[in-house]
Amino acid sequence: MSALKIKKGSNKHSAYNLRPTFSDTIESHTLAIVVDNEPGVLARVIGLFSGRGYNIDSLTVAEIDHQGHQSRITIVTTGTPQVIEQIKAQLGRIVPVHDVHDLTVEGASVERELALLKVAGEGEKRVEALRLADIFRANVVDSTLDCFVFEITGTPDKIDAFADLMRPLGLSEIARTGVAALPRGR
Amino acid sequence: MVVQALKDQGVDVVFGYPGGAVLPIYDEVFQQNDIRHILVRHEQGAVHAAEGYARSTGKPGVVLVTSGPGATNAVTGLTDALMDSIPLVVLTGQVPTFMIGNDAFQEADTVGITRPCTKHNWLVSDTKKLSGTLHEAFHVATSGRPGPVLVDIPKDVQFASADYTPPQKARTDHYQPQVKGDMDEIQELVAALEKAKRPVFYTGGGVINSGPAASQLLRELVDATGVPITSTLMGLGAYPASGKHWIGMLGMHGLYEANMAMHDCDLMINIGARFDDRITGRVDAFSPGSKKAHIDIDPSSINKVIRTDIPIVGDVAHVLEDILKVWKSRGRKVNREGLQAWWAQIEDWKKVDCLAYTQSGKTIKPQHALARLEALTKGHDRYICTEVGQHQMWAAQYLTFEDPNRWMTSGGLGTMGYGFPASVGVQIAHPDALVINVAGEASWLMNMQELGTAAQYRLPVKQFILNNERLGMVRQWQELLHGERYSHSWSEALPDFVKLAEAFGAKGILCKDPADLDDAIMEMINYDGPVLFDCLVEKHENCFPMIPSGEPHNKMLLGEASTKDAIGSKGAVMV
Ligand SMILES: Cc1ncc(C[n+]2csc(CCOP(=O)(O)OP(=O)(O)O)c2C)c(N)n1
Ligand SMILES: [Mg+2]
């Protein structure tokens, strides 16, 4: 006799994830991670995010100190406060990771992203695109008779806004670098 | 160069299996006598053996295997060691650097495959870096929270020569985890300990990993304060089972009194445990009324599952030493009345006698087999390994552990096939000890090829198989949670274990009558060589107590009779 009295034929008996979140608010955080520039280090960081089910909204990486073999990875991620804390602690465990900074909580910081947008159009639309680009301080970095490539730098929000305006004007391709960020002051 | 580095790291044994991509290293091994090489029969066995060696000595275990299939066969062992924080250094051969990426014969992306199942790994692309990397590997494996590391060495890198980097010159400063706990938090913990009415120590494998000093300090603290102590599966032996304040293992198959104490305590002091889901049960109902302190060397363990009020990042031994110092300097205070009432309550819970069973009739109860094994082996210099399943939980319940490093079991990953090779590793490290692997017949078959290893090295490992002809733990869950639909949980076509043992030159013993049990166990103990003990036990015995997943600690099932209606179907949906 089954101690749990499950009806024969019932199939509702699997619920692995019992973890309640301590708080439900989802926050977006920008993390700056200084790592040894060695093979596989980016794979370790990304593997951590995919393996543990964390989000990556944006990621940039480049060497910042050639002599010291160090790279800086900037990740924008979202999660509950507990998940964000876990992400930072888990990143800290990776052996070639030197420092993890949460720019979102460590005081004010500046964030910039660069994007290239290709806008194809003629006549009035082409003129309007140029006018808006001027307002957003986007530069024309390439031009053909029927196409512009704009370069714009700013916060991700600003780039989103610019891209939204360009869409009806013939936006055909966009390339974004992801966020680079630094804390303000010393 | 590899062998020199291993020698300088104090390695005396390597568990391995040769192949094309490691032949240069094997050639070095051949030409020396300082390091002993143990030839296993499967690379998974090599890793588990190294785990057994590491867990029973406190030293890192070392493994040497070839590229491709050698490396992929090691993956289960690596994952097991990562989950249980066992320090291992695994060396794999790789195809020569100029062939990497070409799908060469026996090429596998070993560092890619093992990245998520090692603490760290390296592909050595230049012989100049080889010895330094090996020393760094030992440093990373053993510092902070221990774990397995892997060094992948292409064959051309093995052949080339370069200057040797001695251990002192290797790069270690970049990885130096914090070992001292924060003194403010320690003060706060001691203040809470002085006032607590219902405190409990909840200790884990971290105490054992921290080293013998940690167990010693733990004993001192527990006995001086008089606070009850329970432990996870991985932490058994850190505090002696015969100790006055021991209340038994906690968790899914833990003791009633231990789990009730966890549920009802007002101060929980977690030392080197990680609030695993087998421990917490339903998280939102976990010990609802307690303040929680957590001592762990890994910051990511803190607040991962359970919100902690007093987090202390540091090595257990260091932190315990500071706690003791502070507690003594503040006048050795505890809440006497509170503790007295608390112990009275615990004594009451103990009366439930949750491990009681009745041995009657002609069939051996598995609990009885273990109780007799315990009685007949207790005085020995004894090491116990287990496989995974019901027998593992019964072993944890019915055997007792007086010292750390005496209990080797796969906790985090729950790897069937762990115990036999682990017992090989333990016996290598402790040639004169009585090493017993408590096994289930199904788990044991998963790495049975290691009987060849045991026979070759004349290792007197005792394989104590509780043979229920079932995947017992699976069968139990199917009975309790899946409407008694026993889908594929039989061990069909089992071998004749006695003949199997004899085929390998080992001794086989069959025992099915309770009346023969003691004599058979004595025969096993007294035989100087590997023994396969086939103990036929009750086929449908369930392992209790049990907290079904998704239930809090106070919703324990105690046994068939007492629990018929204990859980509604709502609890049953949880796993
Ligand atoms: C490698 C592996 N495969 C599957 C499982 C799932 N599993 C857990 S216990 C168990 C049954 C074990 O049977 P046995 O070794 O005979 O032990 P018993 O429970 O009968 O004592 C199984 C299949 C596992 N833990 N490990
Ligand atoms: Mg079985």
Coordinates of N, CA, C and O and ligand atoms in Angstrom, one line a residue, chain B residues 388-391 394 416 439-443 465-473 489 491 494 537 539, ligand 2:
Chain B
V388 N 25.6 4.3 -3.9 CA 24.5 5.2 -3.7 C 23.1 4.5 -3.8 O 22.9 3.7 -4.7
G389 N 22.3 4.8 -2.8 CA 21.0 4.1 -2.7 C 20.6 4.0 -1.3 O 21.1 4.6 -0.4
Q390 N 19.6 3.1 -1.1 CA 19.1 2.8 0.3 C 20.3 2.4 1.2 O 20.4 2.8 2.3
H391 N 21.1 1.5 0.7 CA 22.2 0.9 1.5 C 23.1 2.1 2.0 O 23.6 2.0 3.1
W394 N 21.2 3.7 4.9 CA 21.3 2.8 6.1 C 22.7 2.8 6.7 O 22.8 2.7 7.9
M416 N 26.3 6.4 -8.4 CA 26.4 4.9 -8.3 C 27.8 4.5 -8.9 O 28.1 5.1 -9.9
A439 N 27.6 -1.6 -0.2 CA 27.2 -1.5 -1.6 C 25.8 -2.0 -1.8 O 25.3 -2.8 -1.1
G440 N 25.2 -1.5 -2.8 CA 24.0 -2.1 -3.4 C 24.4 -2.9 -4.6 O 25.4 -2.5 -5.2
E441 N 23.7 -3.9 -4.9 CA 24.1 -4.8 -6.0 C 24.2 -4.0 -7.3 O 25.1 -4.2 -8.1
A442 N 23.3 -3.1 -7.5 CA 23.2 -2.4 -8.8 C 24.4 -1.4 -8.9 O 25.1 -1.3 -9.9
S443 N 24.6 -0.6 -7.9 CA 25.7 0.3 -7.9 C 27.0 -0.4 -8.0 O 27.9 0.1 -8.8
I465 N 27.9 -6.2 0.0 CA 26.7 -5.9 -0.9 C 25.4 -6.3 -0.2 O 25.2 -7.4 0.1
L466 N 24.6 -5.3 0.0 CA 23.2 -5.5 0.5 C 22.4 -5.7 -0.7 O 21.9 -4.8 -1.4
N467 N 22.2 -7.0 -1.0 CA 21.6 -7.4 -2.3 C 20.1 -7.6 -2.2 O 19.6 -8.6 -1.6
N468 N 19.4 -6.5 -2.6 CA 17.9 -6.6 -2.6 C 17.3 -6.9 -4.0 O 16.1 -6.8 -4.2
E469 N 18.2 -7.2 -4.9 CA 17.8 -7.4 -6.3 C 16.9 -6.3 -6.8 O 16.1 -6.6 -7.7
R470 N 17.1 -5.2 -6.3 CA 16.3 -4.0 -6.7 C 17.2 -2.8 -6.8 O 18.1 -2.7 -6.1
L471 N 16.8 -1.8 -7.6 CA 17.3 -0.5 -7.5 C 16.5 0.1 -6.3 O 15.5 0.8 -6.5
G472 N 16.9 -0.3 -5.1 CA 16.0 -0.1 -4.0 C 15.5 1.3 -3.8 O 14.3 1.5 -3.5
M473 N 16.4 2.3 -3.9 CA 16.0 3.6 -3.7 C 14.9 4.1 -4.7 O 14.0 4.8 -4.4
S489 N 12.9 -0.9 -12.1 CA 13.7 -0.8 -10.9 C 14.1 -2.2 -10.4 O 14.4 -2.4 -9.2
S491 N 16.8 -5.4 -10.7 CA 18.1 -5.9 -11.2 C 17.9 -7.3 -11.7 O 17.9 -8.3 -11.0
L494 N 21.0 -10.9 -12.4 CA 22.2 -10.6 -11.6 C 23.2 -11.8 -11.7 O 22.8 -12.9 -11.9
V537 N 19.2 -9.6 1.2 CA 18.4 -9.0 2.2 C 16.9 -8.9 1.7 O 16.6 -9.1 0.5
K539 N 13.7 -7.7 0.2 CA 13.7 -7.0 -1.1 C 12.9 -5.7 -1.1 O 13.1 -4.8 -1.9
Ligands
MG2 MG 19.8 -2.9 -4.6

